[in-house]
CSV table of C-alpha atoms in Angstrom, one decimal:
chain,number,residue,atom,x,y,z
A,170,UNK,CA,23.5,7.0,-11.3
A,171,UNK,CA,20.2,7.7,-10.1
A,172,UNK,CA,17.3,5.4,-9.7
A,173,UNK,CA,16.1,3.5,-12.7
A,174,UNK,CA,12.2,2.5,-13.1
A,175,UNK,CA,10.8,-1.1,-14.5
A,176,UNK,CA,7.7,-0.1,-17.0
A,177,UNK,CA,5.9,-3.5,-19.1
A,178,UNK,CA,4.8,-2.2,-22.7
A,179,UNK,CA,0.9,-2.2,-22.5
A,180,UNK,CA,1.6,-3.1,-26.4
A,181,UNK,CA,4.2,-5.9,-26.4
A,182,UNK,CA,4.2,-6.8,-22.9
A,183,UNK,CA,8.2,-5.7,-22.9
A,184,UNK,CA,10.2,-5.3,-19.1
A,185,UNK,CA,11.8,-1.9,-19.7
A,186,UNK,CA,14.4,0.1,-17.6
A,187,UNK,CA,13.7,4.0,-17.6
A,188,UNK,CA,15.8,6.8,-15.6
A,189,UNK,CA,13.1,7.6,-13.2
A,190,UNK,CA,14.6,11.3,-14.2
A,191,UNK,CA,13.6,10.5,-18.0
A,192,UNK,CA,10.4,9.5,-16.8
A,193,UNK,CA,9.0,13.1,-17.9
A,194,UNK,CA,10.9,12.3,-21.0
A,195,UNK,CA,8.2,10.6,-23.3
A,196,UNK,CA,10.4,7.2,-23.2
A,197,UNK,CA,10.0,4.6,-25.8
A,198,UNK,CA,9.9,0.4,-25.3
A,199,UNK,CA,13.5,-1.1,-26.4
A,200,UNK,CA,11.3,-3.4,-28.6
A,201,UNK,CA,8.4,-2.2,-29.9
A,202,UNK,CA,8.5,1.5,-29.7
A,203,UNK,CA,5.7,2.5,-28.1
A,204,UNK,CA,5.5,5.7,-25.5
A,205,UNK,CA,5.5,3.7,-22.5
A,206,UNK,CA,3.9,7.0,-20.2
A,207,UNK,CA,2.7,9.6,-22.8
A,208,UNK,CA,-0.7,9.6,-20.7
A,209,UNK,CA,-2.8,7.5,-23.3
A,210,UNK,CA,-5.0,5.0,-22.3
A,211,UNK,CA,-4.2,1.7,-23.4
A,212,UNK,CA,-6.7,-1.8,-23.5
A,213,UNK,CA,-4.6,-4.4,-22.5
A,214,UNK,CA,-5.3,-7.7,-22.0
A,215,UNK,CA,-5.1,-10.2,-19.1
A,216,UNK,CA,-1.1,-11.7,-19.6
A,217,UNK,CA,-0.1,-8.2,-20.0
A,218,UNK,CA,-2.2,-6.7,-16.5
A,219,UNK,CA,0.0,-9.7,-14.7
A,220,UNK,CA,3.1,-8.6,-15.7
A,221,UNK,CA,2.2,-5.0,-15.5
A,222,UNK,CA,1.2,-5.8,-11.9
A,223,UNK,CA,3.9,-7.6,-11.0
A,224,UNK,CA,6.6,-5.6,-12.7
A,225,UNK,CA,5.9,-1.9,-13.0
A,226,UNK,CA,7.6,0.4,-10.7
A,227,UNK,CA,4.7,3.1,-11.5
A,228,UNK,CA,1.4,2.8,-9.9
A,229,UNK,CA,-1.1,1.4,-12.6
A,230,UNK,CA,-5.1,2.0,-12.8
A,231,UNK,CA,-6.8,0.1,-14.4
A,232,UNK,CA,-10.6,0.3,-15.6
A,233,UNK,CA,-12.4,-3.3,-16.0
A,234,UNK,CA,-15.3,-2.5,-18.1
A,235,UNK,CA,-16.9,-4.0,-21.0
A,236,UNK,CA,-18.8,-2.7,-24.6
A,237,UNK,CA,-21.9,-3.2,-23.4
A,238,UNK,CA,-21.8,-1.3,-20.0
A,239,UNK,CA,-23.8,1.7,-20.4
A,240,UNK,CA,-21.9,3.7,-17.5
A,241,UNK,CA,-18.5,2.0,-18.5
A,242,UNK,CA,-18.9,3.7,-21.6
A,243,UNK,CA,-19.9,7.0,-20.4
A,244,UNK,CA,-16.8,7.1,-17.9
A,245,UNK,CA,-14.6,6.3,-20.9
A,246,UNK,CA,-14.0,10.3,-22.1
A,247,UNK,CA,-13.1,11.0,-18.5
A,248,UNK,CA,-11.0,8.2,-17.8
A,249,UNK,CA,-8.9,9.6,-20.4
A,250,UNK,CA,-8.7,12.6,-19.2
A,251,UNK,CA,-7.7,11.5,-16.0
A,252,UNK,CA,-4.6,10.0,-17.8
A,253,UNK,CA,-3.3,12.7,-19.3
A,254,UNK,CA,-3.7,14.8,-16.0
A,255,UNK,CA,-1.7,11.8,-13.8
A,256,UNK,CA,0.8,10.8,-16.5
A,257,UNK,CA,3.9,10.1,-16.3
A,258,UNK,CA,4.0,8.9,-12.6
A,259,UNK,CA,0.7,6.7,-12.8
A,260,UNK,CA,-0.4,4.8,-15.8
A,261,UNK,CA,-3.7,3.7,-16.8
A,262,UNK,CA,-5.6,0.9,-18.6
A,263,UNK,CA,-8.3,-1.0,-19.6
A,264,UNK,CA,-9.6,-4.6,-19.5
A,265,UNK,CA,-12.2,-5.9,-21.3
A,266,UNK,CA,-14.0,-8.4,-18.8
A,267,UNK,CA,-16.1,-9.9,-21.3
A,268,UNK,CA,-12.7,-10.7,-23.8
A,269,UNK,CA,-10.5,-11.1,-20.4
A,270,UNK,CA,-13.1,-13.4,-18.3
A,271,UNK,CA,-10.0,-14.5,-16.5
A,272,UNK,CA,-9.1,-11.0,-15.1
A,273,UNK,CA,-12.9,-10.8,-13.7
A,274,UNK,CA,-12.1,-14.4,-11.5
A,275,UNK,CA,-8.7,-13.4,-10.6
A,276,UNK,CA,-9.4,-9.9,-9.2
A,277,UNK,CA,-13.2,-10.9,-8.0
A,278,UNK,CA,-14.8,-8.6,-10.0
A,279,UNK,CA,-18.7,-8.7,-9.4
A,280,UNK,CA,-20.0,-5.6,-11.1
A,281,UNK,CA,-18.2,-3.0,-13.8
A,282,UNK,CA,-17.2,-0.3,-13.9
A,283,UNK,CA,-14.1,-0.8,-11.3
A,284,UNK,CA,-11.0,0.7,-11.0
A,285,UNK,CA,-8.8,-0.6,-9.4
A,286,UNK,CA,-5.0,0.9,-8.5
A,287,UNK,CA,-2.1,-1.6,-7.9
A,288,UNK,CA,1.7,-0.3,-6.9
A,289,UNK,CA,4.6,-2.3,-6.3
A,290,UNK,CA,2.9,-5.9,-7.2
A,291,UNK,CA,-0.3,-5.6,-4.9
A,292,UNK,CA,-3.9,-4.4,-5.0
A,293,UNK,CA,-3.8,-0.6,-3.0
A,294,UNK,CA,-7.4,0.4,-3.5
A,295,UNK,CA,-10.7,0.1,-5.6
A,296,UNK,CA,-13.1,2.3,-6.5
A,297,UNK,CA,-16.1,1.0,-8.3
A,298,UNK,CA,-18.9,2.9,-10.2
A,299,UNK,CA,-18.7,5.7,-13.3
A,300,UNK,CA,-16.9,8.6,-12.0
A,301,UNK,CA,-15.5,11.9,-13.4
A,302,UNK,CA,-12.0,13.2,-14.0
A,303,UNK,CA,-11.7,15.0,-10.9
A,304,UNK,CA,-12.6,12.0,-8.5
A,305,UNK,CA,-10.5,9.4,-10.7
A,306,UNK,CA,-7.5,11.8,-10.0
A,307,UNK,CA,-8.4,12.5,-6.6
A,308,UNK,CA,-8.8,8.5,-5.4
A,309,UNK,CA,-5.0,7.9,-7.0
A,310,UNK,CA,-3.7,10.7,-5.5
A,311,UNK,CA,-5.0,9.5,-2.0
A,312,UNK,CA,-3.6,6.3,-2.0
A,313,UNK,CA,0.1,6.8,-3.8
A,314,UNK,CA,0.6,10.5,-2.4
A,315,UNK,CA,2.6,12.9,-4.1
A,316,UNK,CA,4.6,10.6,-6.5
A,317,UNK,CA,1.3,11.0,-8.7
């Protein structure tokens, strides 16, 4: 049997096991349904970033922003299209700072918008300002090689 992957729905917050050969598969969470790495975007909140740090097997970048940022809001559109181009082997999200204050102590965040990539429980590299699809892809691709 080859190696399996641990992936926490961004919707329920679920552990899941996937074939790391299904990966490319579109699978599903066990209890909720969702696409786990269909190359959406998904806003999560802070209990679900903890697990998701702690428990994915897939790098994860996620985007702290908040409504009212100007540049956060620009970047959203290419964010997104950033996902679709790295999915399935990296996932990405966002927090809310202002709804998620305890994300912006925890990870010292002092100005938005910040990406920051995490793999195999720990912080691999930030990257802070509005950037476009080409540099969002570029900075993961740096920093987790070829699996993204």
């Amino acid at each position: 049997m080859g190696a399996v992957l641990k992936l926490i729905c961004h919707d329920c917050g679920t552990a899941n096991r996937v074939p790391a050969d299904k990966l490319d598969a579109g699978p599903k969470c066990g209890t909720c349904g969702a696409r786990l790495a269909d190359g959406r975007v998904r806003e999560i909140d802070f209990a679900t970033l903890q697990k998701a740090v702690k428990g994915d097997d897939v790098p994860l970048l996620v985007d702290f922003w908040a409504a009212w940022c100007g540049p956060c809001r620009m970047m959203a559109p290419q964010f997104a299209k950033a996902a679709q181009a790295l999915a399935p082997r990296v996932r990405l999200a966002k927090v809310d700072t202002q709804a998620n204050p305890d994300a912006t102590v925890r990870y010292d965040i002092r100005g938005i918008p910040l990406l920051i990539l995490f793999h195999r429980g720990r912080e691999v590299a930030r990257l802070s300002g509005a950037r476009p699809a080409a540099d969002i892809e570029a900075f993961v691709r740096s920093h987790v090689g070829e699996t993204a």
